GROMACS .gro file of C-alpha atoms in nm:
model
  252
    1MET     CA    1   3.195   0.399   0.804
    2THR     CA    2   2.963   0.555   1.062
    3ASN     CA    3   2.816   0.319   1.319
    4TYR     CA    4   2.467   0.452   1.382
    5SER     CA    5   2.303   0.369   1.713
    6ILE     CA    6   1.940   0.259   1.730
    7LYS     CA    7   1.864   0.575   1.927
    8LYS     CA    8   2.011   0.796   1.654
    9ILE     CA    9   1.832   0.605   1.380
   10LYS     CA   10   1.501   0.661   1.559
   11SER     CA   11   1.565   1.030   1.626
   12ILE     CA   12   1.669   1.114   1.269
   13GLY     CA   13   1.490   0.847   1.069
   14GLN     CA   14   1.157   0.863   1.251
   15PRO     CA   15   1.075   1.232   1.308
   16ALA     CA   16   0.733   1.330   1.442
   17GLU     CA   17   0.617   1.470   1.108
   18VAL     CA   18   0.670   1.127   0.953
   19MET     CA   19   0.513   0.926   1.232
   20ASN     CA   20   0.206   1.152   1.239
   21ARG     CA   21   0.138   1.166   0.865
   22ARG     CA   22  -0.233   1.136   0.791
   23VAL     CA   23  -0.210   0.942   0.466
   24ALA     CA   24   0.142   0.818   0.395
   25GLU     CA   25   0.208   0.633   0.720
   26HIS     CA   26   0.061   0.283   0.723
   27TRP     CA   27  -0.115   0.176   1.044
   28SER     CA   28   0.139  -0.101   1.097
   29GLY     CA   29   0.414   0.161   1.127
   30PRO     CA   30   0.340   0.296   1.474
   31MET     CA   31   0.194  -0.038   1.583
   32TYR     CA   32   0.504  -0.253   1.526
   33MET     CA   33   0.694  -0.192   1.200
   34ARG     CA   34   0.864   0.127   1.319
   35ARG     CA   35   0.979  -0.059   1.630
   36ILE     CA   36   1.149  -0.327   1.422
   37SER     CA   37   1.272  -0.121   1.125
   38PRO     CA   38   1.557   0.066   1.305
   39TYR     CA   39   1.734  -0.267   1.361
   40LEU     CA   40   1.705  -0.355   0.992
   41THR     CA   41   1.809   0.000   0.898
   42LYS     CA   42   2.120  -0.033   1.114
   43ILE     CA   43   2.219  -0.351   0.927
   44LEU     CA   44   2.150  -0.197   0.586
   45LEU     CA   45   2.355   0.112   0.674
   46ALA     CA   46   2.642  -0.110   0.788
   47LEU     CA   47   2.627  -0.291   0.452
   48ASN     CA   48   2.658   0.050   0.282
   49PHE     CA   49   2.340   0.001   0.080
   50SER     CA   50   2.182   0.308  -0.074
   51PRO     CA   51   1.821   0.405   0.008
   52THR     CA   52   1.727   0.352  -0.358
   53PHE     CA   53   1.870  -0.001  -0.354
   54VAL     CA   54   1.663  -0.079  -0.045
   55THR     CA   55   1.356   0.057  -0.223
   56TRP     CA   56   1.422  -0.196  -0.499
   57LEU     CA   57   1.440  -0.466  -0.231
   58MET     CA   58   1.096  -0.348  -0.123
   59VAL     CA   59   0.970  -0.381  -0.481
   60PHE     CA   60   1.109  -0.732  -0.527
   61SER     CA   61   0.968  -0.844  -0.191
   62GLY     CA   62   0.623  -0.738  -0.306
   63TRP     CA   63   0.660  -0.917  -0.637
   64ILE     CA   64   0.770  -1.235  -0.458
   65ALA     CA   65   0.461  -1.205  -0.236
   66ALA     CA   66   0.242  -1.197  -0.547
   67ALA     CA   67   0.429  -1.482  -0.717
   68SER     CA   68   0.394  -1.691  -0.401
   69LEU     CA   69   0.018  -1.705  -0.451
   70LEU     CA   70   0.077  -1.918  -0.759
   71ILE     CA   71   0.206  -2.193  -0.529
   72PRO     CA   72  -0.095  -2.415  -0.448
   73GLY     CA   73  -0.215  -2.476  -0.096
   74ARG     CA   74  -0.092  -2.350   0.237
   75ASN     CA   75   0.266  -2.267   0.140
   76GLY     CA   76   0.163  -2.010  -0.119
   77VAL     CA   77  -0.059  -1.799   0.106
   78ILE     CA   78   0.186  -1.816   0.398
   79LEU     CA   79   0.479  -1.703   0.181
   80ALA     CA   80   0.266  -1.420   0.040
   81LEU     CA   81   0.180  -1.312   0.393
   82ILE     CA   82   0.546  -1.317   0.502
   83PHE     CA   83   0.684  -1.132   0.200
   84ALA     CA   84   0.412  -0.866   0.224
   85GLN     CA   85   0.538  -0.799   0.578
   86ILE     CA   86   0.898  -0.790   0.456
   87GLN     CA   87   0.799  -0.544   0.186
   88MET     CA   88   0.651  -0.310   0.446
   89LEU     CA   89   0.964  -0.342   0.660
   90PHE     CA   90   1.191  -0.244   0.370
   91ASP     CA   91   0.947   0.040   0.297
   92CYS     CA   92   1.010   0.178   0.646
   93SER     CA   93   1.387   0.135   0.626
   94ASP     CA   94   1.447   0.304   0.290
   95GLY     CA   95   1.290   0.626   0.415
   96GLU     CA   96   1.480   0.610   0.742
   97MET     CA   97   1.805   0.564   0.552
   98ALA     CA   98   1.727   0.855   0.320
   99ARG     CA   99   1.669   1.088   0.615
  100ILE     CA  100   1.981   0.971   0.800
  101LEU     CA  101   2.209   0.993   0.496
  102LYS     CA  102   2.028   1.302   0.360
  103ARG     CA  103   1.987   1.136   0.023
  104PHE     CA  104   1.652   1.251  -0.111
  105ASN     CA  105   1.609   1.122  -0.462
  106PRO     CA  106   1.296   1.175  -0.678
  107ALA     CA  107   1.379   0.845  -0.847
  108GLY     CA  108   1.346   0.673  -0.510
  109ILE     CA  109   0.997   0.814  -0.464
  110PHE     CA  110   0.904   0.706  -0.817
  111ILE     CA  111   1.035   0.352  -0.757
  112ASP     CA  112   0.848   0.340  -0.425
  113ARG     CA  113   0.520   0.425  -0.599
  114PHE     CA  114   0.593   0.176  -0.874
  115GLY     CA  115   0.662  -0.092  -0.614
  116HIS     CA  116   0.339  -0.045  -0.423
  117TYR     CA  117   0.117  -0.004  -0.729
  118SER     CA  118   0.262  -0.301  -0.914
  119THR     CA  119   0.261  -0.527  -0.608
  120GLU     CA  120  -0.104  -0.467  -0.527
  121ALA     CA  121  -0.208  -0.517  -0.888
  122LEU     CA  122   0.001  -0.834  -0.917
  123LEU     CA  123  -0.144  -0.972  -0.593
  124ALA     CA  124  -0.493  -0.930  -0.737
  125ILE     CA  125  -0.398  -1.094  -1.067
  126ALA     CA  126  -0.217  -1.380  -0.892
  127PHE     CA  127  -0.516  -1.433  -0.663
  128GLY     CA  128  -0.742  -1.462  -0.968
  129ILE     CA  129  -0.507  -1.714  -1.130
  130ARG     CA  130  -0.478  -1.907  -0.804
  131VAL     CA  131  -0.856  -1.944  -0.774
  132ALA     CA  132  -0.892  -2.025  -1.145
  133THR     CA  133  -0.656  -2.322  -1.113
  134GLN     CA  134  -0.863  -2.482  -0.838
  135GLN     CA  135  -1.130  -2.746  -0.884
  136ASP     CA  136  -1.478  -2.633  -0.991
  137SER     CA  137  -1.329  -2.321  -1.149
  138THR     CA  138  -1.520  -2.146  -1.427
  139GLY     CA  139  -1.221  -1.955  -1.559
  140LEU     CA  140  -1.392  -1.624  -1.484
  141GLU     CA  141  -1.173  -1.592  -1.176
  142ILE     CA  142  -0.889  -1.467  -1.395
  143VAL     CA  143  -1.118  -1.191  -1.522
  144TYR     CA  144  -1.213  -1.104  -1.164
  145GLY     CA  145  -0.843  -1.084  -1.077
  146LEU     CA  146  -0.769  -0.854  -1.370
  147VAL     CA  147  -1.067  -0.629  -1.290
  148LEU     CA  148  -0.965  -0.617  -0.925
  149ALA     CA  149  -0.610  -0.521  -1.023
  150LEU     CA  150  -0.742  -0.240  -1.244
  151LEU     CA  151  -0.973  -0.109  -0.972
  152ILE     CA  152  -0.699  -0.117  -0.708
  153THR     CA  153  -0.468   0.075  -0.941
  154PHE     CA  154  -0.739   0.333  -1.014
  155ASN     CA  155  -0.798   0.384  -0.644
  156LYS     CA  156  -0.429   0.450  -0.578
  157VAL     CA  157  -0.373   0.665  -0.886
  158PHE     CA  158  -0.658   0.899  -0.789
  159ASN     CA  159  -0.451   1.037  -0.501
  160ASP     CA  160  -0.153   1.104  -0.727
  161MET     CA  161  -0.383   1.262  -0.986
  162VAL     CA  162  -0.491   1.517  -0.724
  163HIS     CA  163  -0.129   1.627  -0.675
  164VAL     CA  164  -0.068   1.635  -1.051
  165ALA     CA  165  -0.383   1.843  -1.110
  166ARG     CA  166  -0.285   2.092  -0.837
  167SER     CA  167   0.067   2.118  -0.976
  168PHE     CA  168  -0.055   2.182  -1.331
  169ALA     CA  169  -0.297   2.445  -1.199
  170ASN     CA  170  -0.010   2.614  -1.008
  171LEU     CA  171  -0.177   2.552  -0.673
  172SER     CA  172   0.011   2.501  -0.348
  173LYS     CA  173   0.101   2.157  -0.211
  174LEU     CA  174  -0.200   1.977  -0.068
  175SER     CA  175  -0.239   2.022   0.306
  176GLU     CA  176  -0.229   1.722   0.542
  177ASP     CA  177  -0.527   1.871   0.728
  178LYS     CA  178  -0.807   1.614   0.744
  179LYS     CA  179  -1.067   1.885   0.675
  180VAL     CA  180  -0.938   1.926   0.320
  181ALA     CA  181  -1.052   1.574   0.230
  182ILE     CA  182  -1.405   1.616   0.369
  183PRO     CA  183  -1.666   1.657   0.090
  184ARG     CA  184  -1.854   1.987   0.092
  185ASN     CA  185  -2.184   1.809   0.031
  186LYS     CA  186  -2.327   1.691   0.365
  187VAL     CA  187  -2.477   1.371   0.225
  188ILE     CA  188  -2.152   1.269   0.057
  189ALA     CA  189  -1.959   1.367   0.370
  190PHE     CA  190  -2.183   1.139   0.576
  191LEU     CA  191  -2.139   0.849   0.335
  192ARG     CA  192  -1.764   0.904   0.341
  193SER     CA  193  -1.764   0.901   0.721
  194LEU     CA  194  -1.909   0.550   0.711
  195PHE     CA  195  -1.579   0.433   0.565
  196ASN     CA  196  -1.413   0.538   0.891
  197PHE     CA  197  -1.623   0.273   1.067
  198PHE     CA  198  -1.600   0.020   0.783
  199PRO     CA  199  -1.266   0.098   0.615
  200ILE     CA  200  -1.300  -0.149   0.328
  201HIS     CA  201  -1.063   0.066   0.122
  202ARG     CA  202  -0.774  -0.043   0.344
  203ILE     CA  203  -0.791  -0.407   0.240
  204PHE     CA  204  -0.637  -0.326  -0.097
  205HIS     CA  205  -0.293  -0.252   0.049
  206SER     CA  206  -0.055  -0.541  -0.010
  207MET     CA  207  -0.026  -0.636   0.356
  208GLU     CA  208  -0.401  -0.637   0.420
  209LEU     CA  209  -0.476  -0.804   0.087
  210SER     CA  210  -0.234  -1.087   0.161
  211PHE     CA  211  -0.398  -1.133   0.500
  212VAL     CA  212  -0.749  -1.141   0.348
  213ILE     CA  213  -0.632  -1.399   0.095
  214PHE     CA  214  -0.481  -1.606   0.377
  215ILE     CA  215  -0.808  -1.595   0.574
  216SER     CA  216  -1.006  -1.693   0.263
  217TRP     CA  217  -0.778  -1.995   0.215
  218LEU     CA  218  -0.811  -2.085   0.583
  219PHE     CA  219  -1.190  -2.101   0.555
  220SER     CA  220  -1.192  -2.240   0.198
  221ILE     CA  221  -1.378  -1.939   0.055
  222GLU     CA  222  -1.118  -1.808  -0.191
  223ALA     CA  223  -1.356  -1.793  -0.490
  224GLN     CA  224  -1.624  -1.614  -0.289
  225MET     CA  225  -1.369  -1.376  -0.136
  226LEU     CA  226  -1.237  -1.282  -0.480
  227GLN     CA  227  -1.587  -1.180  -0.586
  228ILE     CA  228  -1.653  -0.992  -0.261
  229ILE     CA  229  -1.335  -0.785  -0.270
  230THR     CA  230  -1.384  -0.708  -0.641
  231LEU     CA  231  -1.729  -0.571  -0.558
  232ALA     CA  232  -1.582  -0.382  -0.262
  233ALA     CA  233  -1.315  -0.235  -0.490
  234SER     CA  234  -1.583  -0.115  -0.734
  235ILE     CA  235  -1.770   0.063  -0.455
  236THR     CA  236  -1.447   0.209  -0.320
  237VAL     CA  237  -1.332   0.348  -0.655
  238VAL     CA  238  -1.665   0.518  -0.726
  239GLY     CA  239  -1.680   0.654  -0.371
  240HIS     CA  240  -1.322   0.777  -0.383
  241LEU     CA  241  -1.377   0.958  -0.713
  242VAL     CA  242  -1.694   1.129  -0.588
  243ALA     CA  243  -1.526   1.222  -0.258
  244ILE     CA  244  -1.232   1.386  -0.435
  245LEU     CA  245  -1.446   1.584  -0.678
  246SER     CA  246  -1.673   1.708  -0.398
  247SER     CA  247  -1.394   1.801  -0.154
  248SER     CA  248  -1.157   2.098  -0.139
  249ARG     CA  249  -0.860   1.897  -0.263
  250LEU     CA  250  -0.892   2.035  -0.616
  251ARG     CA  251  -0.945   2.392  -0.500
  252GLY     CA  252  -0.693   2.661  -0.416
   0.00000   0.00000   0.00000
């Protein structure tokens, strides 16, 4: 069994093209996750786990984060916050392991997508149920949670649909160049640029969403926050759809 050093894990598992990815790399990666993940990766390699197995650990961590929200009070939101962080840590390690072991499996990528999409949808649904079980609930909170889950899923699926559309049209792989995503219409491009200053679309990732839910519990505004982020998700989905259709992403 090979004993990989932290230095080797970083050099092979964290190449520049991964660390500098425009879309796929979460902001927490370069900030702190990628500093911690090599130590977890070293342990997982020593245990002889496969990258795909670690991806499943990522999936289950996300599901536990969502299920934690069903626990009333402080414990639920804190557990959700912790397991969302653990999910992101496993998400870093499975890719590092795949690059080190040279095990690149399409099934792993599929499971990774499934894990993120299902977690974020389940967090939204669980948040709706959590609010609906509180005092002074109208029951509509469950509907808000379901709508939020649907909108979050739409927003994520749009990006995959771009790649599917290009593949079916026999176009080349989409470039990572930021200019490709800029709408050709100047007005739409300006409106899109506002999201760089107010990136509300980022709050729908599991880690950010768990943090927003924690803050809403802290200030006793969970019901109001559920409505606000559902409205924000509606705006984001419409904006994302318009931005894609007006950009060069669906052109050769």
